[in-house]
N, CA and C atoms as an extended XYZ file, in Angstrom:
504
Properties=species:S:1:pos:R:3:atomname:S:1:resname:S:1:resid:I:1 pbc="F F F"
N         3.545        7.096      -47.615 N   MET     1
C         3.848        7.623      -46.316 CA  MET     1
C         5.043        8.580      -46.382 C   MET     1
N         6.147        8.131      -46.971 N   LYS     2
C         7.322        8.988      -47.073 CA  LYS     2
C         7.013       10.238      -47.889 C   LYS     2
N         6.208       10.079      -48.937 N   ALA     3
C         5.869       11.218      -49.794 CA  ALA     3
C         5.078       12.263      -49.022 C   ALA     3
N         4.191       11.819      -48.135 N   ASP     4
C         3.390       12.752      -47.348 CA  ASP     4
C         4.258       13.538      -46.361 C   ASP     4
N         5.321       12.922      -45.872 N   LEU     5
C         6.184       13.553      -44.875 CA  LEU     5
C         7.384       14.285      -45.471 C   LEU     5
N         7.717       13.953      -46.697 N   GLU     6
C         8.919       14.489      -47.357 CA  GLU     6
C         8.924       16.015      -47.376 C   GLU     6
N        10.017       16.601      -46.868 N   GLY     7
C        10.230       18.040      -46.964 CA  GLY     7
C         9.372       18.889      -46.045 C   GLY     7
N         8.648       18.285      -45.103 N   THR     8
C         7.810       19.059      -44.182 CA  THR     8
C         8.386       18.994      -42.771 C   THR     8
N         8.090       19.986      -41.949 N   PRO     9
C         8.534       19.921      -40.552 CA  PRO     9
C         7.925       18.694      -39.869 C   PRO     9
N         8.728       18.039      -39.053 N   LEU    10
C         8.305       16.789      -38.406 CA  LEU    10
C         8.411       16.884      -36.897 C   LEU    10
N         7.591       16.086      -36.228 N   TRP    11
C         7.772       15.844      -34.803 CA  TRP    11
C         8.133       14.370      -34.635 C   TRP    11
N         8.862       14.084      -33.579 N   VAL    12
C         9.229       12.711      -33.263 CA  VAL    12
C         8.911       12.478      -31.788 C   VAL    12
N         8.385       11.314      -31.501 N   SER    13
C         8.092       10.937      -30.122 CA  SER    13
C         8.823        9.634      -29.827 C   SER    13
N         9.448        9.560      -28.669 N   VAL    14
C        10.162        8.343      -28.284 CA  VAL    14
C         9.757        7.974      -26.859 C   VAL    14
N         9.530        6.684      -26.661 N   ASP    15
C         9.191        6.206      -25.332 CA  ASP    15
C         9.778        4.822      -25.151 C   ASP    15
N        10.235        4.550      -23.961 N   GLU    16
C        10.863        3.272      -23.640 CA  GLU    16
C         9.920        2.506      -22.735 C   GLU    16
N         9.893        1.207      -22.906 N   THR    17
C         9.060        0.337      -22.081 CA  THR    17
C         9.776       -0.990      -21.872 C   THR    17
N         9.184       -1.861      -21.075 N   THR    18
C         9.741       -3.189      -20.876 CA  THR    18
C         8.710       -4.235      -21.261 C   THR    18
N         9.191       -5.392      -21.650 N   ASP    19
C         8.272       -6.490      -21.941 CA  ASP    19
C         8.155       -7.370      -20.695 C   ASP    19
N         7.411       -8.474      -20.794 N   VAL    20
C         7.187       -9.332      -19.628 CA  VAL    20
C         8.469       -9.974      -19.110 C   VAL    20
N         9.477      -10.071      -19.943 N   ALA    21
C        10.763      -10.634      -19.521 CA  ALA    21
C        11.703       -9.574      -18.940 C   ALA    21
N        11.247       -8.319      -18.886 N   GLY    22
C        12.069       -7.248      -18.325 CA  GLY    22
C        13.049       -6.628      -19.300 C   GLY    22
N        12.940       -6.960      -20.588 N   ARG    23
C        13.828       -6.364      -21.595 CA  ARG    23
C        13.308       -4.980      -21.968 C   ARG    23
N        14.222       -4.088      -22.296 N   TYR    24
C        13.871       -2.715      -22.656 CA  TYR    24
C        13.629       -2.590      -24.155 C   TYR    24
N        12.574       -1.885      -24.505 N   PHE    25
C        12.259       -1.577      -25.889 CA  PHE    25
C        11.963       -0.095      -25.999 C   PHE    25
N        12.267        0.480      -27.127 N   ALA    26
C        11.934        1.882      -27.376 CA  ALA    26
C        11.142        1.957      -28.676 C   ALA    26
N        10.137        2.805      -28.663 N   ASN    27
C         9.297        3.037      -29.834 CA  ASN    27
C         9.490        4.468      -30.298 C   ASN    27
N         9.583        4.639      -31.603 N   VAL    28
C         9.733        5.970      -32.185 CA  VAL    28
C         8.576        6.188      -33.143 C   VAL    28
N         7.857        7.289      -32.931 N   LEU    29
C         6.770        7.685      -33.831 CA  LEU    29
C         7.131        9.022      -34.442 C   LEU    29
N         6.671        9.247      -35.676 N   ILE    30
C         6.857       10.554      -36.295 CA  ILE    30
C         5.518       11.034      -36.838 C   ILE    30
N         5.452       12.326      -37.051 N   GLY    31
C         4.267       12.929      -37.635 CA  GLY    31
C         4.623       14.243      -38.290 C   GLY    31
N         3.694       14.723      -39.066 N   LYS    32
C         3.877       15.947      -39.846 CA  LYS    32
C         3.372       17.137      -39.035 C   LYS    32
N         4.122       18.226      -39.075 N   LEU    33
C         3.713       19.463      -38.413 CA  LEU    33
C         3.285       20.475      -39.468 C   LEU    33
N         2.043       20.476      -39.812 N   ASP    34
C         1.515       21.552      -40.644 CA  ASP    34
C         0.005       21.566      -40.519 C   ASP    34
N        -0.626       22.588      -41.090 N   LYS    35
C        -2.061       22.786      -40.914 CA  LYS    35
C        -2.904       21.873      -41.792 C   LYS    35
N        -2.311       21.326      -42.831 N   GLU    36
C        -3.051       20.425      -43.707 CA  GLU    36
C        -3.301       19.093      -43.021 C   GLU    36
N        -4.318       18.417      -43.481 N   LYS    37
C        -4.577       17.071      -42.958 CA  LYS    37
C        -3.454       16.159      -43.439 C   LYS    37
N        -2.884       15.411      -42.503 N   SER    38
C        -1.805       14.497      -42.865 CA  SER    38
C        -2.099       13.127      -42.273 C   SER    38
N        -1.203       12.211      -42.508 N   LEU    39
C        -1.340       10.874      -41.959 CA  LEU    39
C        -1.318       10.905      -40.437 C   LEU    39
N        -1.874        9.877      -39.840 N   SER    40
C        -1.769        9.711      -38.387 CA  SER    40
C        -0.309        9.482      -38.036 C   SER    40
N         0.032        9.600      -36.752 N   PRO    41
C         1.417        9.308      -36.359 CA  PRO    41
C         1.841        7.925      -36.861 C   PRO    41
N         3.098        7.817      -37.231 N   ILE    42
C         3.606        6.592      -37.833 CA  ILE    42
C         4.706        6.014      -36.955 C   ILE    42
N         4.568        4.745      -36.621 N   LEU    43
C         5.610        4.036      -35.867 CA  LEU    43
C         6.726        3.694      -36.851 C   LEU    43
N         7.910        4.265      -36.621 N   ILE    44
C         9.015        3.991      -37.544 CA  ILE    44
C        10.078        3.090      -36.932 C   ILE    44
N         9.993        2.868      -35.615 N   ALA    45
C        10.964        1.967      -34.992 CA  ALA    45
C        10.407        1.402      -33.694 C   ALA    45
N        10.654        0.143      -33.486 N   CYS    46
C        10.388       -0.544      -32.226 CA  CYS    46
C        11.623       -1.406      -32.005 C   CYS    46
N        12.496       -0.968      -31.120 N   THR    47
C        13.832       -1.546      -31.030 CA  THR    47
C        14.171       -2.007      -29.622 C   THR    47
N        14.814       -3.164      -29.529 N   PHE    48
C        15.338       -3.672      -28.269 CA  PHE    48
C        16.540       -2.819      -27.869 C   PHE    48
N        16.611       -2.451      -26.602 N   LEU    49
C        17.738       -1.676      -26.081 CA  LEU    49
C        18.448       -2.475      -24.993 C   LEU    49
N        19.743       -2.647      -25.119 N   GLU    50
C        20.508       -3.298      -24.050 CA  GLU    50
C        20.409       -2.477      -22.773 C   GLU    50
N        20.598       -1.168      -22.939 N   ASN    51
C        20.578       -0.261      -21.805 CA  ASN    51
C        19.939        1.047      -22.259 C   ASN    51
N        18.784        1.408      -21.714 N   PRO    52
C        18.169        2.669      -22.140 CA  PRO    52
C        18.917        3.853      -21.533 C   PRO    52
N        19.779        4.444      -22.327 N   ASP    53
C        20.550        5.580      -21.844 CA  ASP    53
C        20.554        6.678      -22.900 C   ASP    53
N        21.249        7.748      -22.590 N   VAL    54
C        21.307        8.922      -23.466 CA  VAL    54
C        21.732        8.547      -24.877 C   VAL    54
N        22.845        7.850      -24.986 N   ALA    55
C        23.395        7.515      -26.300 CA  ALA    55
C        22.452        6.613      -27.085 C   ALA    55
N        21.848        5.635      -26.412 N   ALA    56
C        20.955        4.696      -27.107 CA  ALA    56
C        19.740        5.419      -27.680 C   ALA    56
N        19.163        6.332      -26.924 N   ILE    57
C        17.970        7.056      -27.394 CA  ILE    57
C        18.335        7.995      -28.532 C   ILE    57
N        19.424        8.745      -28.397 N   ALA    58
C        19.836        9.672      -29.452 CA  ALA    58
C        20.153        8.916      -30.751 C   ALA    58
N        20.885        7.801      -30.624 N   ARG    59
C        21.200        6.988      -31.811 CA  ARG    59
C        19.929        6.442      -32.449 C   ARG    59
N        19.003        5.959      -31.629 N   LEU    60
C        17.775        5.386      -32.150 CA  LEU    60
C        16.989        6.400      -32.984 C   LEU    60
N        16.869        7.603      -32.482 N   ILE    61
C        16.134        8.631      -33.233 CA  ILE    61
C        16.861        8.968      -34.528 C   ILE    61
N        18.158        9.219      -34.435 N   ASN    62
C        18.934        9.534      -35.651 CA  ASN    62
C        18.869        8.418      -36.674 C   ASN    62
N        19.112        7.197      -36.241 N   TRP    63
C        19.122        6.068      -37.172 CA  TRP    63
C        17.742        5.814      -37.764 C   TRP    63
N        16.692        6.030      -36.975 N   SER    64
C        15.332        5.824      -37.483 CA  SER    64
C        15.015        6.811      -38.603 C   SER    64
N        15.403        8.062      -38.416 N   LEU    65
C        15.163        9.076      -39.452 CA  LEU    65
C        16.035        8.829      -40.681 C   LEU    65
N        17.300        8.471      -40.449 N   LEU    66
C        18.195        8.209      -41.582 CA  LEU    66
C        17.822        6.933      -42.329 C   LEU    66
N        17.163        6.015      -41.645 N   ASP    67
C        16.701        4.797      -42.309 CA  ASP    67
C        15.609        5.132      -43.328 C   ASP    67
N        14.751        6.093      -42.977 N   LEU    68
C        13.706        6.524      -43.919 CA  LEU    68
C        14.259        7.435      -45.007 C   LEU    68
N        15.071        8.388      -44.576 N   TRP    69
C        15.637        9.364      -45.509 CA  TRP    69
C        17.154        9.410      -45.325 C   TRP    69
N        17.913        8.723      -46.175 N   PRO    70
C        19.377        8.718      -46.022 CA  PRO    70
C        19.991       10.118      -46.031 C   PRO    70
N        19.362       11.058      -46.715 N   ASN    71
C        19.863       12.444      -46.735 CA  ASN    71
C        18.929       13.346      -45.944 C   ASN    71
N        18.554       12.928      -44.741 N   PHE    72
C        17.585       13.662      -43.931 CA  PHE    72
C        18.059       15.084      -43.649 C   PHE    72
N        17.184       16.057      -43.896 N   ASP    73
C        17.470       17.459      -43.608 CA  ASP    73
C        17.197       17.704      -42.127 C   ASP    73
N        18.232       17.906      -41.344 N   SER    74
C        18.096       18.043      -39.892 CA  SER    74
C        17.286       19.265      -39.471 C   SER    74
N        17.079       20.221      -40.384 N   ASN    75
C        16.256       21.378      -40.054 CA  ASN    75
C        14.764       21.030      -40.021 C   ASN    75
N        14.396       19.857      -40.527 N   LEU    76
C        12.986       19.469      -40.561 CA  LEU    76
C        12.501       18.884      -39.240 C   LEU    76
N        13.397       18.393      -38.414 N   LEU    77
C        12.979       17.861      -37.115 CA  LEU    77
C        12.793       19.049      -36.173 C   LEU    77
N        11.530       19.364      -35.882 N   THR    78
C        11.249       20.575      -35.105 CA  THR    78
C        10.787       20.306      -33.679 C   THR    78
N        10.227       19.127      -33.413 N   VAL    79
C         9.757       18.825      -32.058 CA  VAL    79
C        10.107       17.386      -31.693 C   VAL    79
N        10.615       17.216      -30.483 N   MET    80
C        10.826       15.885      -29.917 CA  MET    80
C         9.964       15.787      -28.666 C   MET    80
N         9.166       14.734      -28.585 N   LEU    81
C         8.312       14.492      -27.419 CA  LEU    81
C         8.837       13.276      -26.674 C   LEU    81
N         8.928       13.364      -25.352 N   SER    82
C         9.379       12.228      -24.557 CA  SER    82
C         8.875       12.385      -23.133 C   SER    82
N         9.191       11.401      -22.301 N   ASP    83
C         8.923       11.585      -20.882 CA  ASP    83
C        10.050       12.442      -20.316 C   ASP    83
N         9.997       12.698      -19.019 N   SER    84
C        11.010       13.598      -18.448 CA  SER    84
C        12.091       12.854      -17.673 C   SER    84
N        12.344       11.602      -18.054 N   ALA    85
C        13.457       10.870      -17.449 CA  ALA    85
C        14.757       11.609      -17.766 C   ALA    85
N        15.691       11.549      -16.838 N   ASP    86
C        16.942       12.288      -17.011 CA  ASP    86
C        17.645       11.949      -18.324 C   ASP    86
N        17.681       10.647      -18.679 N   TYR    87
C        18.385       10.273      -19.903 CA  TYR    87
C        17.656       10.776      -21.149 C   TYR    87
N        16.326       10.920      -21.080 N   MET    88
C        15.577       11.480      -22.217 CA  MET    88
C        15.875       12.973      -22.364 C   MET    88
N        15.951       13.668      -21.229 N   LEU    89
C        16.273       15.099      -21.273 CA  LEU    89
C        17.664       15.320      -21.874 C   LEU    89
N        18.617       14.499      -21.461 N   LYS    90
C        19.979       14.622      -21.996 CA  LYS    90
C        20.030       14.235      -23.475 C   LYS    90
N        19.284       13.216      -23.853 N   ALA    91
C        19.247       12.821      -25.271 CA  ALA    91
C        18.665       13.959      -26.105 C   ALA    91
N        17.616       14.600      -25.593 N   GLY    92
C        17.035       15.748      -26.299 CA  GLY    92
C        18.047       16.871      -26.478 C   GLY    92
N        18.806       17.154      -25.425 N   ASN    93
C        19.848       18.190      -25.532 CA  ASN    93
C        20.913       17.802      -26.544 C   ASN    93
N        21.306       16.531      -26.557 N   ASN    94
C        22.316       16.079      -27.516 CA  ASN    94
C        21.800       16.177      -28.949 C   ASN    94
N        20.531       15.844      -29.147 N   LEU    95
C        19.966       15.901      -30.503 CA  LEU    95
C        19.833       17.331      -31.024 C   LEU    95
N        19.708       18.297      -30.114 N   LYS    96
C        19.609       19.704      -30.534 CA  LYS    96
C        20.873       20.172      -31.247 C   LYS    96
N        22.000       19.559      -30.934 N   VAL    97
C        23.262       19.917      -31.582 CA  VAL    97
C        23.171       19.640      -33.085 C   VAL    97
N        22.548       18.525      -33.454 N   PHE    98
C        22.466       18.124      -34.860 CA  PHE    98
C        21.177       18.565      -35.543 C   PHE    98
N        20.180       18.951      -34.750 N   ASN    99
C        18.877       19.385      -35.274 CA  ASN    99
C        18.582       20.766      -34.692 C   ASN    99
N        19.136       21.815      -35.291 N   PRO   100
C        19.119       23.150      -34.686 CA  PRO   100
C        17.726       23.735      -34.436 C   PRO   100
N        16.724       23.310      -35.174 N   LYS   101
C        15.380       23.865      -34.991 CA  LYS   101
C        14.521       23.031      -34.039 C   LYS   101
N        15.098       21.981      -33.472 N   MET   102
C        14.323       21.072      -32.633 CA  MET   102
C        14.055       21.650      -31.249 C   MET   102
N        12.822       21.486      -30.811 N   CYS   103
C        12.396       21.866      -29.464 CA  CYS   103
C        12.012       20.571      -28.751 C   CYS   103
N        12.552       20.345      -27.571 N   HIS   104
C        12.248       19.122      -26.820 CA  HIS   104
C        11.140       19.412      -25.812 C   HIS   104
N        10.019       18.692      -25.935 N   LEU   105
C         8.885       18.833      -25.017 CA  LEU   105
C         8.727       17.535      -24.240 C   LEU   105
N         8.419       17.676      -22.958 N   THR   106
C         8.208       16.487      -22.141 CA  THR   106
C         6.752       16.416      -21.699 C   THR   106
N         6.337       15.220      -21.363 N   CYS   107
C         4.973       14.944      -20.926 CA  CYS   107
C         4.699       15.675      -19.613 C   CYS   107
N         3.590       16.400      -19.544 N   LEU   108
C         3.248       17.148      -18.339 CA  LEU   108
C         3.019       16.219      -17.147 C   LEU   108
N         2.366       15.087      -17.362 N   ALA   109
C         2.113       14.153      -16.255 CA  ALA   109
C         3.425       13.639      -15.666 C   ALA   109
N         4.398       13.337      -16.531 N   HIS   110
C         5.693       12.879      -16.033 CA  HIS   110
C         6.404       14.001      -15.272 C   HIS   110
N         6.275       15.220      -15.754 N   SER   111
C         6.908       16.353      -15.076 CA  SER   111
C         6.291       16.573      -13.700 C   SER   111
N         4.963       16.473      -13.605 N   LEU   112
C         4.300       16.636      -12.309 CA  LEU   112
C         4.704       15.513      -11.352 C   LEU   112
N         4.845       14.307      -11.867 N   HIS   113
C         5.282       13.194      -11.029 CA  HIS   113
C         6.694       13.437      -10.507 C   HIS   113
N         7.561       13.927      -11.380 N   LYS   114
C         8.944       14.218      -10.972 CA  LYS   114
C         8.958       15.303       -9.886 C   LYS   114
N         8.105       16.318      -10.043 N   LEU   115
C         7.991       17.378       -9.042 CA  LEU   115
C         7.496       16.804       -7.716 C   LEU   115
N         6.478       15.947       -7.765 N   ALA   116
C         5.933       15.340       -6.543 CA  ALA   116
C         6.989       14.491       -5.845 C   ALA   116
N         7.794       13.769       -6.618 N   GLU   117
C         8.864       12.954       -6.027 CA  GLU   117
C         9.906       13.836       -5.340 C   GLU   117
N        10.212       14.973       -5.942 N   THR   118
C        11.175       15.899       -5.346 CA  THR   118
C        10.626       16.462       -4.038 C   THR   118
N         9.361       16.859       -4.037 N   VAL   119
C         8.731       17.385       -2.819 CA  VAL   119
C         8.705       16.308       -1.739 C   VAL   119
N         8.387       15.079       -2.122 N   ARG   120
C         8.351       13.969       -1.169 CA  ARG   120
C         9.717       13.778       -0.515 C   ARG   120
N        10.769       13.894       -1.286 N   GLU   121
C        12.126       13.732       -0.737 CA  GLU   121
C        12.510       14.903        0.167 C   GLU   121
N        12.039       16.109       -0.156 N   LEU   122
C        12.386       17.291        0.638 CA  LEU   122
C        11.644       17.366        1.970 C   LEU   122
N        10.483       16.716        2.041 N   PHE   123
C         9.657       16.774        3.243 CA  PHE   123
C         9.341       15.364        3.745 C   PHE   123
N        10.326       14.687        4.353 N   PRO   124
C        10.133       13.301        4.768 CA  PRO   124
C         9.046       13.113        5.827 C   PRO   124
N         8.832       14.113        6.695 N   VAL   125
C         7.803       13.985        7.725 CA  VAL   125
C         6.413       13.942        7.077 C   VAL   125
N         6.180       14.811        6.100 N   VAL   126
C         4.904       14.816        5.389 CA  VAL   126
C         4.739       13.510        4.605 C   VAL   126
N         5.809       13.036        4.003 N   ASN   127
C         5.765       11.765        3.275 CA  ASN   127
C         5.378       10.625        4.214 C   ASN   127
N         5.944       10.616        5.429 N   HIS   128
C         5.615        9.583        6.411 CA  HIS   128
C         4.138        9.675        6.818 C   HIS   128
N         3.635       10.888        7.013 N   LEU   129
C         2.229       11.093        7.377 CA  LEU   129
C         1.306       10.550        6.284 C   LEU   129
N         1.593       10.890        5.035 N   ILE   130
C         0.758       10.427        3.924 CA  ILE   130
C         0.813        8.909        3.818 C   ILE   130
N         1.976        8.317        3.993 N   SER   131
C         2.108        6.861        3.949 CA  SER   131
C         1.293        6.208        5.056 C   SER   131
N         1.321        6.800        6.246 N   ALA   132
C         0.564        6.241        7.375 CA  ALA   132
C        -0.940        6.321        7.107 C   ALA   132
N        -1.403        7.422        6.552 N   VAL   133
C        -2.831        7.566        6.231 CA  VAL   133
C        -3.236        6.545        5.169 C   VAL   133
N        -2.404        6.332        4.168 N   LYS   134
C        -2.686        5.330        3.142 CA  LYS   134
C        -2.833        3.944        3.758 C   LYS   134
N        -1.914        3.620        4.676 N   LYS   135
C        -1.967        2.298        5.312 CA  LYS   135
C        -3.261        2.121        6.089 C   LYS   135
N        -3.654        3.151        6.841 N   VAL   136
C        -4.860        3.057        7.660 CA  VAL   136
C        -6.106        2.974        6.792 C   VAL   136
N        -6.185        3.806        5.770 N   VAL   137
C        -7.402        3.892        4.961 CA  VAL   137
C        -7.451        2.842        3.865 C   VAL   137
N        -6.373        2.600        3.212 N   CYS   138
C        -6.396        1.782        1.995 CA  CYS   138
C        -5.954        0.340        2.178 C   CYS   138
N        -5.127        0.060        3.161 N   LYS   139
C        -4.560       -1.277        3.261 CA  LYS   139
C        -5.083       -2.084        4.445 C   LYS   139
N        -5.998       -1.545        5.205 N   THR   140
C        -6.504       -2.243        6.370 CA  THR   140
C        -7.666       -3.145        5.966 C   THR   140
N        -7.492       -4.459        6.079 N   PRO   141
C        -8.558       -5.387        5.669 CA  PRO   141
C        -9.881       -5.130        6.377 C   PRO   141
N        -9.838       -4.750        7.666 N   SER   142
C       -11.092       -4.518        8.388 CA  SER   142
C       -11.860       -3.331        7.803 C   SER   142
N       -11.144       -2.308        7.382 N   ARG   143
C       -11.830       -1.155        6.784 CA  ARG   143
C       -12.417       -1.525        5.418 C   ARG   143
N       -11.693       -2.344        4.662 N   ILE   144
C       -12.208       -2.785        3.368 CA  ILE   144
C       -13.440       -3.660        3.583 C   ILE   144
N       -13.392       -4.537        4.602 N   ALA   145
C       -14.539       -5.398        4.909 CA  ALA   145
C       -15.736       -4.554        5.345 C   ALA   145
N       -15.506       -3.527        6.155 N   THR   146
C       -16.592       -2.639        6.587 CA  THR   146
C       -17.230       -1.966        5.383 C   THR   146
N       -16.425       -1.491        4.477 N   TRP   147
C       -16.939       -0.863        3.246 CA  TRP   147
C       -17.835       -1.848        2.499 C   TRP   147
N       -17.343       -3.071        2.328 N   LYS   148
C       -18.104       -4.072        1.569 CA  LYS   148
C       -19.394       -4.463        2.284 C   LYS   148
N       -19.371       -4.496        3.625 N   ASN   149
C       -20.588       -4.808        4.374 CA  ASN   149
C       -21.611       -3.681        4.278 C   ASN   149
N       -21.150       -2.449        4.404 N   ASN   150
C       -22.065       -1.296        4.390 CA  ASN   150
C       -22.544       -0.944        2.986 C   ASN   150
N       -21.722       -1.209        1.994 N   TYR   151
C       -22.052       -0.840        0.610 CA  TYR   151
C       -21.778       -2.026       -0.322 C   TYR   151
N       -22.554       -3.101       -0.211 N   PRO   152
C       -22.251       -4.313       -0.983 CA  PRO   152
C       -22.359       -4.140       -2.498 C   PRO   152
N       -23.116       -3.151       -2.947 N   HIS   153
C       -23.293       -2.975       -4.391 CA  HIS   153
C       -22.333       -1.937       -4.987 C   HIS   153
N       -21.511       -1.335       -4.134 N   LEU   154
C       -20.553       -0.332       -4.617 CA  LEU   154
C       -19.148       -0.915       -4.628 C   LEU   154
N       -18.406       -0.644       -5.688 N   PRO   155
C       -17.008       -1.092       -5.681 CA  PRO   155
C       -16.195       -0.222       -4.725 C   PRO   155
N       -15.011       -0.687       -4.404 N   LEU   156
C       -14.104        0.122       -3.590 CA  LEU   156
C       -13.776        1.400       -4.339 C   LEU   156
N       -13.504        2.478       -3.615 N   PRO   157
C       -13.121        3.709       -4.312 CA  PRO   157
C       -11.925        3.449       -5.224 C   PRO   157
N       -11.828        4.163       -6.331 N   PRO   158
C       -10.717        3.906       -7.258 CA  PRO   158
C        -9.375        4.204       -6.611 C   PRO   158
N        -8.396        3.427       -6.989 N   SER   159
C        -7.050        3.599       -6.475 CA  SER   159
C        -6.062        3.493       -7.627 C   SER   159
N        -5.553        4.617       -8.121 N   PRO   160
C        -4.641        4.567       -9.266 CA  PRO   160
C        -3.327        3.871       -8.969 C   PRO   160
N        -2.979        3.732       -7.717 N   CYS   161
C        -1.688        3.122       -7.383 CA  CYS   161
C        -1.830        1.675       -6.939 C   CYS   161
N        -3.013        1.117       -7.001 N   GLY   162
C        -3.202       -0.293       -6.678 CA  GLY   162
C        -3.065       -0.616       -5.198 C   GLY   162
N        -3.640        0.203       -4.308 N   PHE   163
C        -3.517       -0.042       -2.888 CA  PHE   163
C        -4.366       -1.206       -2.407 C   PHE   163
N        -5.456       -1.501       -3.099 N   TYR   164
C        -6.367       -2.539       -2.627 CA  TYR   164
C        -5.905       -3.902       -3.087 C   TYR   164
N        -6.138       -4.868       -2.250 N   SER   165
C        -5.781       -6.234       -2.586 CA  SER   165
C        -6.670       -6.734       -3.720 C   SER   165
N        -6.084       -7.386       -4.691 N   LYS   166
C        -6.846       -7.895       -5.820 CA  LYS   166
C        -7.654       -9.123       -5.448 C   LYS   166
N        -7.353       -9.755       -4.294 N   LYS   167
C        -8.068      -10.954       -3.869 CA  LYS   167
C        -9.456      -10.630       -3.361 C   LYS   167
N        -9.682       -9.393       -2.916 N   LEU   168
C       -10.973       -9.035       -2.333 CA  LEU   168
C       -12.011       -8.869       -3.339 C   LEU   168
């Protein structure tokens, strides 16, 4: 694995999650950036974090790379992938100081969500209208019962945000 990655431009991806007890964990994956066929992405760290913040993420990435290669060439880290949480953006900026060729890319879905949250905050009346429509259409037991009576063989329309009661 190290031989396949040695001396080639690399990408690194970091993401933080929680376990069932609410503890924070971060995972670091790396991969090779070149046109040749290379190994699949490799998980190089899965670490418990006391507090997922800028310093913790930046240290985790640096230490993970230095753990594999004690004399890691910082010019080889060319791409960092993460979500668009504020602390990830700041960690990416901090890592650019030590990895001059690194470009920080964020997940498009996370960026769109962040944009939607900003719009929601800027237009509270529209946010209230959308919330009211959701309550009427998605959370009203009588409407769900009507759907089930009229269409007993069809499931409820999909709801990515979990608006429907799981008991039904």
